[in-house]
PDB file of C-alpha atoms in Angstrom:
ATOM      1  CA  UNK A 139     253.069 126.867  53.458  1.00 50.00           C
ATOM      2  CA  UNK A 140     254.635 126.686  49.759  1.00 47.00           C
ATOM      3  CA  UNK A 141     253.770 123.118  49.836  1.00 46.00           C
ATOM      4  CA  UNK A 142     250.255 123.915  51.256  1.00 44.00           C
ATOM      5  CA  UNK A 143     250.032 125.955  47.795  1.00 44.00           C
ATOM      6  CA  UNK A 144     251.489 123.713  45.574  1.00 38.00           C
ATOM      7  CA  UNK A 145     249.366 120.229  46.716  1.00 40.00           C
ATOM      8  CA  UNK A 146     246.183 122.919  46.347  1.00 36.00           C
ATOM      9  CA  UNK A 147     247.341 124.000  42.993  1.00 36.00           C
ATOM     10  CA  UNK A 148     247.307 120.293  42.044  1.00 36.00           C
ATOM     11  CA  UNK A 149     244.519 119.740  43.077  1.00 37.00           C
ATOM     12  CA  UNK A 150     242.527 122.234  41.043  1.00 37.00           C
ATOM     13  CA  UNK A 151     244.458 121.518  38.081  1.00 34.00           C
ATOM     14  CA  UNK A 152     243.386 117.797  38.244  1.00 34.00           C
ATOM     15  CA  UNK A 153     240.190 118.790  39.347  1.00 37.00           C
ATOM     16  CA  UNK A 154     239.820 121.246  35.877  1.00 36.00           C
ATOM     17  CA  UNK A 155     241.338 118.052  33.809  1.00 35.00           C
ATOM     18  CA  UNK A 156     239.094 115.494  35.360  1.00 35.00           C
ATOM     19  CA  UNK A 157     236.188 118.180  34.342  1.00 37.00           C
ATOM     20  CA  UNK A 158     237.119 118.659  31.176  1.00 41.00           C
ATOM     21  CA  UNK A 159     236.697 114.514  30.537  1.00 41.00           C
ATOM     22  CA  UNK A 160     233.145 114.735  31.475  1.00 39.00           C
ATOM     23  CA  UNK A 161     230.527 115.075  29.107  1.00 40.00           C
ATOM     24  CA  UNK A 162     231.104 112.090  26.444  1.00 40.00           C
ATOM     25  CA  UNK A 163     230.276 109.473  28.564  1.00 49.00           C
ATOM     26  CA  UNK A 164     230.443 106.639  25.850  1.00 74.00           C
ATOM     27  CA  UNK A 165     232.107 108.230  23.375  1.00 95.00           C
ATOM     28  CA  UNK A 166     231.769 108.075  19.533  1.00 98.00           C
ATOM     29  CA  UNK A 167     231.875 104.305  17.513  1.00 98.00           C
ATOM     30  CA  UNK A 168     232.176 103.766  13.748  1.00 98.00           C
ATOM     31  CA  UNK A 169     230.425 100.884  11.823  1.00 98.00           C
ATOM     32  CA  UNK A 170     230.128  98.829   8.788  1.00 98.00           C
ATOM     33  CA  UNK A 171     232.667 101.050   6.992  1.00 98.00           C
ATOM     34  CA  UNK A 172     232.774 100.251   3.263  1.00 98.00           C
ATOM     35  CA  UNK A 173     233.761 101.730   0.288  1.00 97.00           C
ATOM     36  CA  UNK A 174     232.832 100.595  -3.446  1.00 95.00           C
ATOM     37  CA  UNK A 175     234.968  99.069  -5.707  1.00 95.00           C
ATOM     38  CA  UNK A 176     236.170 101.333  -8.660  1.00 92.00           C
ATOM     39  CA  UNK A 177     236.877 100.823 -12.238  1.00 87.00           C
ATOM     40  CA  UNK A 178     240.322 101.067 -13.226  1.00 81.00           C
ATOM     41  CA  UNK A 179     240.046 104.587 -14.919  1.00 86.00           C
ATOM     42  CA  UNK A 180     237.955 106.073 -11.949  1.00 91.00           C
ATOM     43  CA  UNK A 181     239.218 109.421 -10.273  1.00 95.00           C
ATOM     44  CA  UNK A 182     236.752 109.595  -7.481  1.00 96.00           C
ATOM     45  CA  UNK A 183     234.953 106.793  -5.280  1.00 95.00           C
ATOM     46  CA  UNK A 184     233.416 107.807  -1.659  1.00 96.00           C
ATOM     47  CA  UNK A 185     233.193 105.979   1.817  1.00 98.00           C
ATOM     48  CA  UNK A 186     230.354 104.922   3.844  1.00 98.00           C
ATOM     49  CA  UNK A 187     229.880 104.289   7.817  1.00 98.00           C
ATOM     50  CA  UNK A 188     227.346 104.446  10.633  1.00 98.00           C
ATOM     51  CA  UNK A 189     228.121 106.780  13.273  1.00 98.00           C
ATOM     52  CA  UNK A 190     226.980 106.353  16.885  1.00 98.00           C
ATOM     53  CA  UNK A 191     227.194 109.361  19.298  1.00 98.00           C
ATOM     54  CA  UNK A 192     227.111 107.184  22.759  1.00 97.00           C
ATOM     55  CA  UNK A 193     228.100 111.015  24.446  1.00 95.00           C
ATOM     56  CA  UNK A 194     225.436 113.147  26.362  1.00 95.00           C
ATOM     57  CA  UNK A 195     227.074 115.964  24.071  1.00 97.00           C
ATOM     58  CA  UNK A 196     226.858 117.120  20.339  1.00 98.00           C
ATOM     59  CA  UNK A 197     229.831 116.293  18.023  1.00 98.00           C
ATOM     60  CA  UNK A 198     230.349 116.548  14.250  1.00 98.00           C
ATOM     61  CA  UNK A 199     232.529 114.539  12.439  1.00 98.00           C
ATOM     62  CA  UNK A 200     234.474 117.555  10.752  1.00 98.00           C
ATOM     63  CA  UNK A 201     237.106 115.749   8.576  1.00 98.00           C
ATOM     64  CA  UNK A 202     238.810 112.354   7.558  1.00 98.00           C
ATOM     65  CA  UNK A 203     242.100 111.700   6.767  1.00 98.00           C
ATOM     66  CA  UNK A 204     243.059 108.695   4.459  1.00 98.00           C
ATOM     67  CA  UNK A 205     246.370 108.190   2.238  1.00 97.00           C
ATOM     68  CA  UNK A 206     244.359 106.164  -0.462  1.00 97.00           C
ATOM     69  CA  UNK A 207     242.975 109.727  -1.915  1.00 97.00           C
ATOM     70  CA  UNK A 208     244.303 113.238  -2.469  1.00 97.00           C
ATOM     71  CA  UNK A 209     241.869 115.128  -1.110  1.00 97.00           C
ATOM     72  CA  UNK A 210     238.935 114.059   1.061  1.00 98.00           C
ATOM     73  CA  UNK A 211     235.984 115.906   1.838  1.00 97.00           C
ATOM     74  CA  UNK A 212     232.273 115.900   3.064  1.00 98.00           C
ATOM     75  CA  UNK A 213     229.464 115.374   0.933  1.00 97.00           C
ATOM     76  CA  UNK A 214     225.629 114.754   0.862  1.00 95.00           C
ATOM     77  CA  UNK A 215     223.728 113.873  -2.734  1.00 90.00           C
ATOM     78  CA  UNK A 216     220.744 115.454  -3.284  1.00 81.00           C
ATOM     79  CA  UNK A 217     217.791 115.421  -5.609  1.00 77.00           C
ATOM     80  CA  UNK A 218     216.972 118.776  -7.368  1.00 78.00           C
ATOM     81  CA  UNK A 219     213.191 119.977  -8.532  1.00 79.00           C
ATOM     82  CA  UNK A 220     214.196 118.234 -11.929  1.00 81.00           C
ATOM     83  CA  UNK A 221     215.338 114.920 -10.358  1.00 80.00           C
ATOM     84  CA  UNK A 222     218.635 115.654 -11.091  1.00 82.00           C
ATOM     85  CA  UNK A 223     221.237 114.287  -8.224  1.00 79.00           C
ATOM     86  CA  UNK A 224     224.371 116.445  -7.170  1.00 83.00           C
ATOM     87  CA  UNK A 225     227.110 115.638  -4.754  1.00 86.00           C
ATOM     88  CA  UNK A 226     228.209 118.836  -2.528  1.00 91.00           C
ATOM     89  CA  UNK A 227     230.444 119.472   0.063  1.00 93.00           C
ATOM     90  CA  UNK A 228     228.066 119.414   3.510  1.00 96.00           C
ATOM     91  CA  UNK A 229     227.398 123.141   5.227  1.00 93.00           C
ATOM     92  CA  UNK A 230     229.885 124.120   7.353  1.00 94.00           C
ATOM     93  CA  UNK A 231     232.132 121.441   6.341  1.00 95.00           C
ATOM     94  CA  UNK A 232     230.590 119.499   9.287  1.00 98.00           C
ATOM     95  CA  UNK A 233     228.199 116.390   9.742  1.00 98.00           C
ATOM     96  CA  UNK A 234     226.587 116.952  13.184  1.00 98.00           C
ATOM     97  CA  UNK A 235     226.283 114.236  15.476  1.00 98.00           C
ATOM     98  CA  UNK A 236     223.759 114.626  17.995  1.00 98.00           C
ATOM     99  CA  UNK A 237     223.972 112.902  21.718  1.00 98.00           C
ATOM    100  CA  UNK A 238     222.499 109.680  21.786  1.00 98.00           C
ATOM    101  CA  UNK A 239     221.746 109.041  18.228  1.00 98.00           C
ATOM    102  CA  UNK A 240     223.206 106.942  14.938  1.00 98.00           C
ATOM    103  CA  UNK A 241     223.439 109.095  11.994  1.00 98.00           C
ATOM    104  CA  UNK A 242     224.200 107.390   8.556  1.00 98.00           C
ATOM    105  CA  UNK A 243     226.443 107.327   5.749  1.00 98.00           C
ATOM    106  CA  UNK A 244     225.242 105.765   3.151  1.00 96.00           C
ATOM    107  CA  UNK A 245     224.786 105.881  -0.727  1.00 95.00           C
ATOM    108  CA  UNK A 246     222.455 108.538  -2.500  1.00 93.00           C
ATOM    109  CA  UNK A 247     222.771 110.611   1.090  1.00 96.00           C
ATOM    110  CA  UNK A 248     225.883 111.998   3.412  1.00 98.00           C
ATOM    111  CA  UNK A 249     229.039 110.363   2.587  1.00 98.00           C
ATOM    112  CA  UNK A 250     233.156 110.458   2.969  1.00 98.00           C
ATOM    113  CA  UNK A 251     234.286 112.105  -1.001  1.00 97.00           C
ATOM    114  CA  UNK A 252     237.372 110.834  -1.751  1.00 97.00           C
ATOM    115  CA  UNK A 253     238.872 112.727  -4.846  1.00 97.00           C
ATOM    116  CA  UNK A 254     241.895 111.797  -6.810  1.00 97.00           C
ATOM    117  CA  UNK A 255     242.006 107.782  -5.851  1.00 96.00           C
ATOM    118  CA  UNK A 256     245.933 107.044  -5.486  1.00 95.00           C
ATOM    119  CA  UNK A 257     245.249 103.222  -6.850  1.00 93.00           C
ATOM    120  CA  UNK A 258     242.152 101.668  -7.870  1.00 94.00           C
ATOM    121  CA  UNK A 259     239.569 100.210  -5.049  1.00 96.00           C
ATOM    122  CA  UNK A 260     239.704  96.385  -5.171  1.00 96.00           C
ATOM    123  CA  UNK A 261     236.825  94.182  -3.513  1.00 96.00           C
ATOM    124  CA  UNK A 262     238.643  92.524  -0.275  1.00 97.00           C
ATOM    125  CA  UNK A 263     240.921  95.616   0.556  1.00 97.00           C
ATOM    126  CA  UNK A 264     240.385  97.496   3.694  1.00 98.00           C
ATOM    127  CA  UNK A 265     241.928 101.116   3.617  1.00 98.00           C
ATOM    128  CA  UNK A 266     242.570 102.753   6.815  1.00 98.00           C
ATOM    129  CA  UNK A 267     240.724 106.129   7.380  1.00 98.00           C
ATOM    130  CA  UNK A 268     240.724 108.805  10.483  1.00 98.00           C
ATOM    131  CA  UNK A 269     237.907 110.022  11.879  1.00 98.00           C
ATOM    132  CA  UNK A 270     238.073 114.123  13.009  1.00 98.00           C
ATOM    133  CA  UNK A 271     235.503 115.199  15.166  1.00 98.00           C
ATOM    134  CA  UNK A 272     234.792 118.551  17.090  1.00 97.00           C
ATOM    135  CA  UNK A 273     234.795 117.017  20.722  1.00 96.00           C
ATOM    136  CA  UNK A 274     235.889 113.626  20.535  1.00 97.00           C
ATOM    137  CA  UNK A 275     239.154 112.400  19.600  1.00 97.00           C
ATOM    138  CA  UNK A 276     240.303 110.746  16.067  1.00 98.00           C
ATOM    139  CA  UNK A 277     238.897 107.527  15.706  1.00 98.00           C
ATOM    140  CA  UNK A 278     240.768 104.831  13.844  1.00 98.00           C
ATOM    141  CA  UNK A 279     238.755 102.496  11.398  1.00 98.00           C
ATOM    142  CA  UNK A 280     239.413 100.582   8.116  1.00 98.00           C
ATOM    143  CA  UNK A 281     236.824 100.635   5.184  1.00 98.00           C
ATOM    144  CA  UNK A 282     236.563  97.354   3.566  1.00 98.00           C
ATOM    145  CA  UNK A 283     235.874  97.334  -0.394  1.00 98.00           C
ATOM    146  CA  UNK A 284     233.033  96.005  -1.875  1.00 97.00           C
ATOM    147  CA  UNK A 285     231.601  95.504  -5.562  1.00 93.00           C
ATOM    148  CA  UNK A 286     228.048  96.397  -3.472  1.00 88.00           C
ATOM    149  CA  UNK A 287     226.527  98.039  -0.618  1.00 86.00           C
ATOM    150  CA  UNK A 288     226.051  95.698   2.007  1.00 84.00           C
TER     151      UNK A 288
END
């Protein structure tokens, strides 16, 4: 009988992990990561990707995590009434991802803020980044540096 129990325990706790898989059938992909090159003296330079939700869920990518800055963060320019562009940290901290769509990083919209560049970005490196996301798990990619957007 205890073994009855135990091999229907199991069973429900595969069952529950095997569920809890579901629901991102394709999962997330990253491309054309870039990142400009910087002048020598420049504190700040920011990262830009295409992101592909292949899921039948929602996601937001909610952070990245890179050892080429001190702090990374969020951000989307914008264009005020008096055509003046700003650079803020996204609401919510989050860029949503919705199922079944590409949703783009690029310059003069949403983009990865890296503040406090450790060493200077040189055309031809790649610097690895980490991809956080609500759902899906971190995603591995390397930005490659560029005097201009491809």
């Amino acid at each position: 009988m205890a073994v009855q129990r135990v091999g229907l325990l199991l069973f429900f706790v595969v069952g529950a992990l095997l569920a809890g898989c579901g629901g991102n059938s394709g999962g997330i992909e990253a491309s054309g990561v870039w990142g400009r090159e910087s002048p020598s003296m420049a504190q700040n330079g920011a990262f830009y990707l295409e992101l592909r939700n292949n899921g039948d869920a929602d996601d937001a990518l909610v952070a990245v995590q890179t050892t080429a800055c001190g702090q990374v963060e969020l951000h989307e320019s914008s264009m005020d009434d008096h055509d003046v562009m700003s650079m803020d940290p996204v609401e919510g901290g989050r860029i949503p991802l919705p199922a079944g769509e590409t949703v783009s990083l690029e310059p003069g919209g949403l983009h990865v803020m890296c503040l406090g560049i450790v060493e200077p970005f040189v055309s031809g490196e790649r610097i690895p980044l980490v991809l956080h996301f609500e759902q899906h798990e971190p995603l591995e990619v390397e930005a490659e540096i560029r005097r201009d957007a491809p």
